[in-house]
Amino acid sequence: MQLTKEENEMLDGKYGEAVQKSMEILVAMGECYDAEKMITVASAHLLHGRSNTGKAGALFDKEMADRGGKCVIFTDTNPSGIEPWAWKDIGISEEAAQEQMDYTNDFVRMGIFLANTCTPYLIGNVPRVGEHVAWSESSAVPFVNSVLGARTNREGEPGSLTAAITGRTPAFGYHLDQNRYGDLRISVTAKLKEPHDYATLGHFAGKVAEDRVPVLTGIPPSVSWDDLKLMGAAAATSGSITLYHVVGITPEAPTEEAAFGPKKPRETFEFGEKELRETEESLSKATAREVDMVIFGCPHASIGEIRDIARLLSGKKLKSGVELWILTPRMIWLYAEKMGYLNIIEAAGARILCDSCPICMSQGFLKGRGHKTVATNSAKMTYYIYPHQGLLPYYGSMERCVEAAISGIWR
Ligand code: F3S
């Protein structure tokens, strides 16, 4: 790789051990992927849940903090393994909480901001079109690449932390123009009426596109950030989609021709009413009619989503024994409190939890609390909840999930 004078100095240890180690890792990564050079990155987003990074990831992060690593670019965190204000209340053990707090402390030592959310773009971390960044988190990566038009590979913990410490990443993958053009077309003819219909479409897109770049046509101009947030999260879960284009909506796809650039679409898939119905049905795996847990906010909820849930819960009570959790960033919790939504939600017996999510908590935690069946409007959550937490999912609209929380029955 061609390194600049400063990058060579980093490699030679002029800026300390953490920078040197980081540059060694980045150069090795670059050589693996035939990168010709490094590029500067404007921000990094790191995994933070102790159970997501595992012991090896946590040890790596601690080692970098011990070696004096400091972030030189804006760097923030994904959800943590605990809800800092409610972990005792919801039954997280002292041991798990302490483990996470020690881990968090390593992040603080390196100057990493504790955003603790998978939707940092909802609270001000919004990369610009064409800006290079080094983000992890499978749901956030397609959002910044596709909806915001910034450029990132799907980083793991070492890739994003070393970028944070050096301000560099190797120039390969989705940082390069030639890898950002569409590979296949998904022609959407189904009427997408509810936000979760977009999650259903995302699940379908991930299945057919796998790790390629799909170009979606037929999406109405009314599509919202919340819709695209649910869609990208699902697509990055059923497949490993890192970038997609929506013709007429996302910045690199003003037209279909622009989205494909010099490439020709290799395949076309239709997403019609039949595919919408069949994909939605395939995401419900539970069979018992009783529901004892409802989860919203995967990815973390926006203030608009919280408002809609509050409207559905207004004046109602959850069935005894059923819990409803809404996951959101702390800043949006404050916003919800100010708007009166928090009162309505808590009066119904539901709660808004911040800074965390069940998939970032320790494995089997929800099963350990006695839960068996979850209802959610997130296709991503249906995918992870059984292997991670041992709960079988029902999947459907926000309204249907709220109704299940009130009646205790999936209808
Ligand atoms: Fe976010 Fe957790 Fe879902 S990190 S995308 S709420 S699995």
Coordinates of C-alpha atoms and ligand atoms in Angstrom, one line a residue:
M1 CA 0.0 0.0 0.0
Q2 CA 1.1 3.6 -0.6
L3 CA 1.2 5.3 2.7
T4 CA 1.7 9.0 3.3
K5 CA 4.6 10.3 5.4
E6 CA 2.3 10.7 8.4
E7 CA 0.9 7.2 8.0
N8 CA 4.4 5.8 7.9
E9 CA 5.2 7.7 11.0
M10 CA 2.1 6.2 12.7
L11 CA 3.4 2.8 11.7
D12 CA 6.8 3.5 13.1
G13 CA 5.4 4.4 16.5
K14 CA 5.9 8.2 16.4
Y15 CA 2.4 8.8 17.8
G16 CA 2.5 6.1 20.4
E17 CA 1.7 2.4 20.8
A18 CA -2.1 2.5 20.2
V19 CA -1.7 4.4 17.0
Q20 CA 1.1 2.1 15.9
K21 CA -0.9 -1.1 16.6
S22 CA -4.0 0.4 14.9
M23 CA -2.0 1.3 11.8
E24 CA -0.5 -2.2 11.7
I25 CA -4.0 -3.7 11.7
L26 CA -5.3 -1.3 9.1
V27 CA -2.4 -2.0 6.8
A28 CA -2.9 -5.8 7.2
M29 CA -6.6 -5.3 6.4
G30 CA -5.8 -3.1 3.4
E31 CA -3.4 -5.7 2.0
C32 CA -6.1 -8.4 2.4
Y33 CA -8.5 -6.4 0.3
D34 CA -5.9 -5.1 -2.2
A35 CA -6.4 -1.5 -1.1
E36 CA -3.9 0.9 -2.7
K37 CA -4.0 3.5 0.0
M38 CA -5.6 4.8 3.1
I39 CA -8.3 7.4 3.2
T40 CA -9.3 9.8 6.0
V41 CA -12.5 9.1 7.8
A42 CA -14.8 11.7 9.4
S43 CA -16.4 9.5 12.1
A44 CA -16.6 6.1 13.6
H45 CA -19.4 4.1 15.3
L46 CA -18.5 1.2 17.6
L47 CA -20.3 -1.8 18.9
H48 CA -20.6 -1.5 22.7
G49 CA -22.8 -4.3 24.0
R50 CA -20.5 -6.6 26.0
S51 CA -22.3 -9.6 24.6
N52 CA -22.0 -8.4 21.0
T53 CA -18.3 -7.8 21.0
G54 CA -17.6 -10.9 23.1
K55 CA -14.6 -11.4 25.4
A56 CA -12.0 -11.0 22.6
G57 CA -13.5 -7.7 21.4
A58 CA -13.6 -6.4 25.0
L59 CA -10.0 -7.4 25.6
F60 CA -9.0 -5.7 22.4
D61 CA -10.7 -2.5 23.3
K62 CA -9.2 -2.5 26.8
E63 CA -5.7 -3.1 25.4
M64 CA -6.1 -0.1 23.1
A65 CA -7.2 2.1 26.0
D66 CA -4.3 0.8 28.2
R67 CA -1.9 1.6 25.4
G68 CA -3.1 5.2 25.5
G69 CA -5.5 5.1 22.5
K70 CA -7.5 8.3 21.9
C71 CA -10.1 9.0 19.2
V72 CA -9.0 11.6 16.8
I73 CA -12.4 11.8 15.0
F74 CA -16.0 11.9 16.2
T75 CA -16.7 8.4 17.6
D76 CA -19.8 7.2 19.3
T77 CA -21.3 3.9 20.6
N78 CA -24.0 1.4 19.7
P79 CA -26.4 0.2 22.5
S80 CA -24.8 -1.1 25.6
G81 CA -25.6 -4.3 27.4
I82 CA -27.5 -2.5 30.2
E83 CA -30.1 0.1 30.6
P84 CA -28.2 2.5 32.9
W85 CA -31.2 3.8 34.7
A86 CA -33.3 0.7 34.9
W87 CA -31.0 -2.3 34.9
K88 CA -31.8 -3.4 38.4
D89 CA -35.5 -2.9 37.8
I90 CA -35.6 -5.2 34.8
G91 CA -33.5 -7.8 36.5
I92 CA -30.0 -7.5 35.0
S93 CA -27.5 -9.0 37.5
E94 CA -24.9 -7.0 39.3
E95 CA -22.2 -9.1 37.7
A96 CA -23.4 -8.4 34.1
A97 CA -23.9 -4.7 34.9
Q98 CA -20.4 -4.4 36.4
E99 CA -18.8 -6.1 33.4
Q100 CA -20.6 -3.7 31.0
M101 CA -19.7 -0.7 33.1
D102 CA -16.0 -1.7 33.1
Y103 CA -16.2 -2.1 29.4
T104 CA -17.9 1.3 29.0
N105 CA -15.1 2.9 31.1
D106 CA -12.5 1.8 28.5
F107 CA -14.6 3.7 25.9
V108 CA -14.6 6.8 28.0
R109 CA -10.8 6.6 28.5
M110 CA -10.5 6.8 24.7
G111 CA -12.8 9.8 24.4
I112 CA -15.7 7.9 22.7
F113 CA -19.1 9.5 23.1
L114 CA -21.7 7.3 24.8
A115 CA -24.5 7.7 22.3
N116 CA -25.5 4.1 23.1
T117 CA -27.8 3.8 20.1
C118 CA -28.0 2.0 16.8
T119 CA -29.7 5.1 15.3
P120 CA -27.1 7.8 16.1
Y121 CA -28.3 9.6 12.9
L122 CA -31.5 10.4 14.8
I123 CA -29.6 12.3 17.4
G124 CA -27.2 14.4 15.4
N125 CA -24.5 12.1 14.0
V126 CA -25.4 12.5 10.4
P127 CA -22.5 11.9 7.9
R128 CA -22.7 14.0 4.7
V129 CA -23.1 12.7 1.1
G130 CA -19.7 11.3 -0.1
E131 CA -18.1 11.5 3.4
H132 CA -16.0 8.5 4.3
V133 CA -16.7 7.0 7.8
A134 CA -16.0 3.7 9.6
W135 CA -19.2 2.5 11.1
S136 CA -20.2 -0.9 12.6
E137 CA -23.8 -2.0 13.4
S138 CA -25.6 -3.8 10.6
S139 CA -28.7 -1.6 10.6
A140 CA -26.8 1.7 10.7
V141 CA -24.4 0.9 7.9
P142 CA -27.0 0.6 5.1
F143 CA -28.7 3.7 6.4
V144 CA -25.6 5.9 6.2
N145 CA -24.5 4.4 2.9
S146 CA -27.8 4.4 1.2
V147 CA -30.1 7.1 2.7
L148 CA -27.3 9.6 3.6
G149 CA -25.0 8.8 0.8
A150 CA -21.9 8.6 3.1
R151 CA -19.4 5.8 2.5
T152 CA -18.5 2.9 4.9
N153 CA -17.8 -0.7 4.9
R154 CA -19.6 -2.9 7.4
E155 CA -16.9 -2.6 10.0
G156 CA -16.3 -4.9 12.9
E157 CA -14.9 -3.7 16.3
P158 CA -11.2 -3.6 15.3
G159 CA -11.9 -1.9 12.0
S160 CA -13.9 0.9 13.5
L161 CA -11.8 1.4 16.6
T162 CA -8.5 1.5 14.7
A163 CA -10.1 4.0 12.3
A164 CA -11.2 6.1 15.3
I165 CA -7.6 6.1 16.7
T166 CA -5.8 6.9 13.4
G167 CA -8.5 8.8 11.4
R168 CA -7.8 6.4 8.5
T169 CA -9.3 3.3 6.9
P170 CA -8.0 1.3 3.8
A171 CA -9.6 2.4 0.5
F172 CA -11.6 -0.7 -0.6
G173 CA -15.2 -1.9 -0.8
Y174 CA -17.9 0.6 -0.5
H175 CA -15.5 3.5 -0.3
L176 CA -14.8 3.2 -4.0
D177 CA -17.2 4.4 -6.7
Q178 CA -17.0 1.2 -8.8
N179 CA -18.4 -0.9 -5.9
R180 CA -21.4 1.4 -5.3
Y181 CA -23.4 0.8 -8.4
G182 CA -26.4 -1.5 -8.4
D183 CA -26.2 -5.2 -9.3
L184 CA -29.9 -6.2 -9.5
R185 CA -33.3 -4.6 -9.7
I186 CA -36.2 -5.1 -7.3
S187 CA -39.4 -3.9 -8.8
V188 CA -41.9 -3.1 -6.0
T189 CA -45.5 -3.4 -7.2
A190 CA -47.0 -4.1 -3.8
K191 CA -48.8 -1.3 -2.0
L192 CA -46.7 -0.5 1.1
K193 CA -49.2 0.9 3.6
E194 CA -47.6 0.4 7.0
P195 CA -44.0 1.0 8.2
H196 CA -43.5 -2.7 8.8
D197 CA -44.3 -3.4 5.1
Y198 CA -40.9 -1.7 4.5
A199 CA -39.3 -4.1 6.9
T200 CA -40.9 -7.0 5.1
L201 CA -39.6 -5.6 1.8
G202 CA -36.1 -5.3 3.4
H203 CA -36.2 -9.0 4.5
F204 CA -37.2 -10.0 0.9
A205 CA -34.4 -7.8 -0.6
G206 CA -31.8 -9.3 1.7
K207 CA -32.8 -12.8 0.8
V208 CA -32.6 -12.2 -3.0
A209 CA -29.7 -9.8 -3.1
E210 CA -27.5 -11.4 -0.4
D211 CA -24.3 -9.3 -0.4
R212 CA -25.0 -7.4 -3.6
V213 CA -26.4 -3.9 -4.2
P214 CA -30.1 -3.9 -5.0
V215 CA -31.8 -1.0 -6.8
L216 CA -35.5 -0.6 -5.8
T217 CA -38.0 0.9 -8.1
G218 CA -41.7 1.7 -7.4
I219 CA -41.2 3.1 -3.9
P220 CA -43.5 6.1 -3.3
P221 CA -42.0 9.5 -2.6
S222 CA -43.8 9.5 0.8
V223 CA -41.4 6.9 2.1
S224 CA -39.9 8.2 5.5
W225 CA -36.6 7.8 7.3
D226 CA -38.5 5.5 9.8
D227 CA -39.6 3.3 6.9
L228 CA -36.1 3.1 5.4
K229 CA -34.6 2.5 8.9
L230 CA -36.8 -0.6 9.3
M231 CA -36.1 -1.7 5.7
G232 CA -32.3 -1.4 5.8
A233 CA -32.1 -3.2 9.2
A234 CA -34.1 -6.1 7.8
A235 CA -32.1 -6.3 4.5
A236 CA -28.8 -6.3 6.5
T237 CA -30.1 -9.3 8.5
S238 CA -31.6 -11.7 6.0
G239 CA -28.7 -10.8 3.7
S240 CA -25.6 -8.8 4.3
I241 CA -26.7 -5.7 2.4
T242 CA -24.5 -2.8 3.0
L243 CA -25.8 -0.4 0.4
Y244 CA -29.1 -0.2 -1.6
H245 CA -30.5 2.4 -3.9
V246 CA -34.1 3.6 -4.1
V247 CA -34.7 5.3 -7.4
G248 CA -35.9 8.9 -7.0
I249 CA -35.3 8.8 -3.3
T250 CA -31.7 8.0 -2.2
P251 CA -28.9 10.4 -3.2
E252 CA -27.0 8.2 -5.6
A253 CA -30.1 7.1 -7.5
P254 CA -31.8 10.2 -9.0
T255 CA -32.5 7.8 -11.9
E256 CA -32.3 4.1 -12.5
E257 CA -29.4 4.8 -15.0
A258 CA -27.5 6.6 -12.3
A259 CA -28.0 3.8 -9.8
F260 CA -26.6 1.2 -12.1
G261 CA -23.9 3.4 -13.6
P262 CA -21.8 1.4 -16.1
K263 CA -23.4 -1.9 -14.9
K264 CA -26.4 -3.6 -16.3
P265 CA -28.9 -5.2 -13.9
R266 CA -28.1 -8.9 -13.8
E267 CA -31.5 -9.9 -12.5
T268 CA -34.9 -8.4 -11.7
F269 CA -37.2 -9.6 -8.9
E270 CA -40.7 -8.5 -8.4
F271 CA -42.0 -7.6 -4.9
G272 CA -45.8 -7.8 -5.4
E273 CA -48.8 -8.4 -3.1
K274 CA -48.0 -12.1 -3.0
E275 CA -44.4 -11.6 -2.0
L276 CA -45.4 -9.1 0.6
R277 CA -48.0 -11.5 2.2
E278 CA -45.7 -14.6 2.0
T279 CA -42.7 -12.8 3.4
E280 CA -44.7 -11.3 6.3
E281 CA -46.2 -14.7 7.2
S282 CA -42.7 -16.3 7.1
L283 CA -41.4 -14.0 9.8
S284 CA -43.9 -15.2 12.5
K285 CA -42.5 -18.4 14.0
A286 CA -44.6 -18.6 17.2
T287 CA -47.5 -21.0 17.4
A288 CA -48.9 -20.4 20.9
R289 CA -51.5 -17.6 20.7
E290 CA -50.5 -16.0 23.9
V291 CA -47.9 -13.2 23.8
D292 CA -46.0 -12.1 26.9
M293 CA -43.6 -9.5 25.5
V294 CA -43.9 -6.8 22.8
I295 CA -40.8 -5.0 21.5
F296 CA -40.7 -1.8 19.4
G297 CA -37.6 0.2 18.5
C298 CA -35.3 -2.2 16.6
P299 CA -33.6 -0.1 15.3
H300 CA -34.0 2.4 18.1
A301 CA -37.3 4.3 17.8
S302 CA -37.7 7.8 16.5
I303 CA -39.9 10.4 18.3
G304 CA -42.5 9.9 15.6
E305 CA -42.7 6.1 16.3
I306 CA -43.0 6.8 20.0
R307 CA -45.8 9.3 19.3
D308 CA -47.7 6.6 17.2
I309 CA -47.3 4.0 20.0
A310 CA -48.5 6.5 22.6
R311 CA -51.6 7.2 20.5
L312 CA -52.4 3.5 20.3
L313 CA -51.9 3.0 24.0
S314 CA -53.7 6.1 25.2
G315 CA -56.3 5.2 27.8
K316 CA -55.5 1.5 27.6
K317 CA -53.8 -1.0 29.9
L318 CA -51.5 -3.9 29.0
K319 CA -52.8 -7.3 30.0
S320 CA -51.5 -8.5 33.3
G321 CA -48.2 -10.5 32.7
V322 CA -47.5 -8.8 29.3
E323 CA -44.7 -6.3 28.9
L324 CA -44.2 -3.8 26.2
W325 CA -40.7 -2.2 25.7
I326 CA -39.9 0.6 23.4
L327 CA -36.1 1.0 22.8
T328 CA -34.8 4.4 22.0
P329 CA -31.8 6.8 22.5
R330 CA -31.8 8.7 25.8
M331 CA -32.1 12.0 24.0
I332 CA -35.3 10.8 22.4
W333 CA -36.6 9.6 25.8
L334 CA -36.2 13.1 27.0
Y335 CA -38.1 14.4 24.0
A336 CA -40.9 11.8 24.6
E337 CA -41.1 12.9 28.3
K338 CA -41.4 16.6 27.3
M339 CA -44.1 15.7 24.7
G340 CA -46.2 13.8 27.3
Y341 CA -45.8 10.5 25.5
L342 CA -43.8 8.9 28.3
N343 CA -46.7 9.5 30.7
I344 CA -49.2 7.9 28.4
I345 CA -47.0 4.9 27.7
E346 CA -46.2 4.3 31.4
A347 CA -49.8 4.8 32.4
A348 CA -50.6 1.9 30.1
G349 CA -48.0 -0.3 31.9
A350 CA -45.4 -0.1 29.1
R351 CA -41.9 1.3 29.4
I352 CA -39.4 3.2 27.3
L353 CA -35.9 1.8 27.7
C354 CA -32.8 3.6 26.6
D355 CA -29.1 3.0 25.7
S356 CA -29.7 -0.8 25.2
C357 CA -31.6 -3.5 23.5
P358 CA -32.4 -7.2 24.3
I359 CA -29.9 -8.4 21.6
C360 CA -27.1 -6.4 23.3
M361 CA -28.1 -7.8 26.8
S362 CA -26.7 -11.1 27.9
Q363 CA -27.8 -14.2 26.0
G364 CA -30.9 -15.8 27.3
F365 CA -31.8 -12.9 29.5
L366 CA -35.4 -12.6 28.4
K367 CA -36.0 -16.3 28.6
G368 CA -34.5 -16.2 32.1
R369 CA -37.2 -13.6 33.0
G370 CA -39.9 -16.2 32.0
H371 CA -40.8 -14.8 28.6
K372 CA -41.8 -17.2 25.8
T373 CA -43.3 -15.3 22.9
V374 CA -42.6 -11.9 21.6
A375 CA -44.5 -9.7 19.1
T376 CA -42.6 -7.0 17.1
N377 CA -42.9 -4.9 14.0
S378 CA -39.2 -5.3 13.3
A379 CA -38.1 -8.0 10.9
K380 CA -34.5 -7.7 12.3
M381 CA -35.8 -8.5 15.8
T382 CA -37.7 -11.6 14.6
Y383 CA -34.4 -12.9 13.1
Y384 CA -32.3 -12.5 16.3
I385 CA -34.7 -13.0 19.1
Y386 CA -34.9 -16.8 19.1
P387 CA -31.1 -17.6 18.8
H388 CA -30.2 -14.8 21.2
Q389 CA -33.0 -14.8 23.7
G390 CA -34.9 -18.0 23.1
L391 CA -38.2 -16.3 22.4
L392 CA -40.4 -17.2 19.4
P393 CA -41.6 -14.2 17.4
Y394 CA -44.9 -12.9 16.0
Y395 CA -44.4 -10.2 13.4
G396 CA -46.9 -7.6 12.2
S397 CA -47.9 -4.0 12.2
M398 CA -47.5 -1.6 15.2
E399 CA -51.2 -1.7 15.7
R400 CA -51.4 -5.4 15.7
C401 CA -48.5 -5.6 18.2
V402 CA -50.1 -3.1 20.6
E403 CA -53.4 -5.0 20.4
A404 CA -51.5 -8.2 21.4
A405 CA -50.0 -6.3 24.4
I406 CA -53.5 -5.3 25.5
S407 CA -55.3 -8.6 24.9
G408 CA -52.3 -11.0 25.5
I409 CA -53.3 -12.8 22.3
W410 CA -51.9 -12.6 18.8
R411 CA -54.7 -12.1 16.3
Ligands
F3S1 FE1 -30.6 -1.8 17.4 FE2 -30.6 -3.9 18.9 FE3 -32.1 -3.9 16.9 S1 -28.8 -2.8 18.3 S2 -31.0 -2.7 15.4 S3 -32.3 -2.5 18.7 S4 -30.9 -5.6 17.6

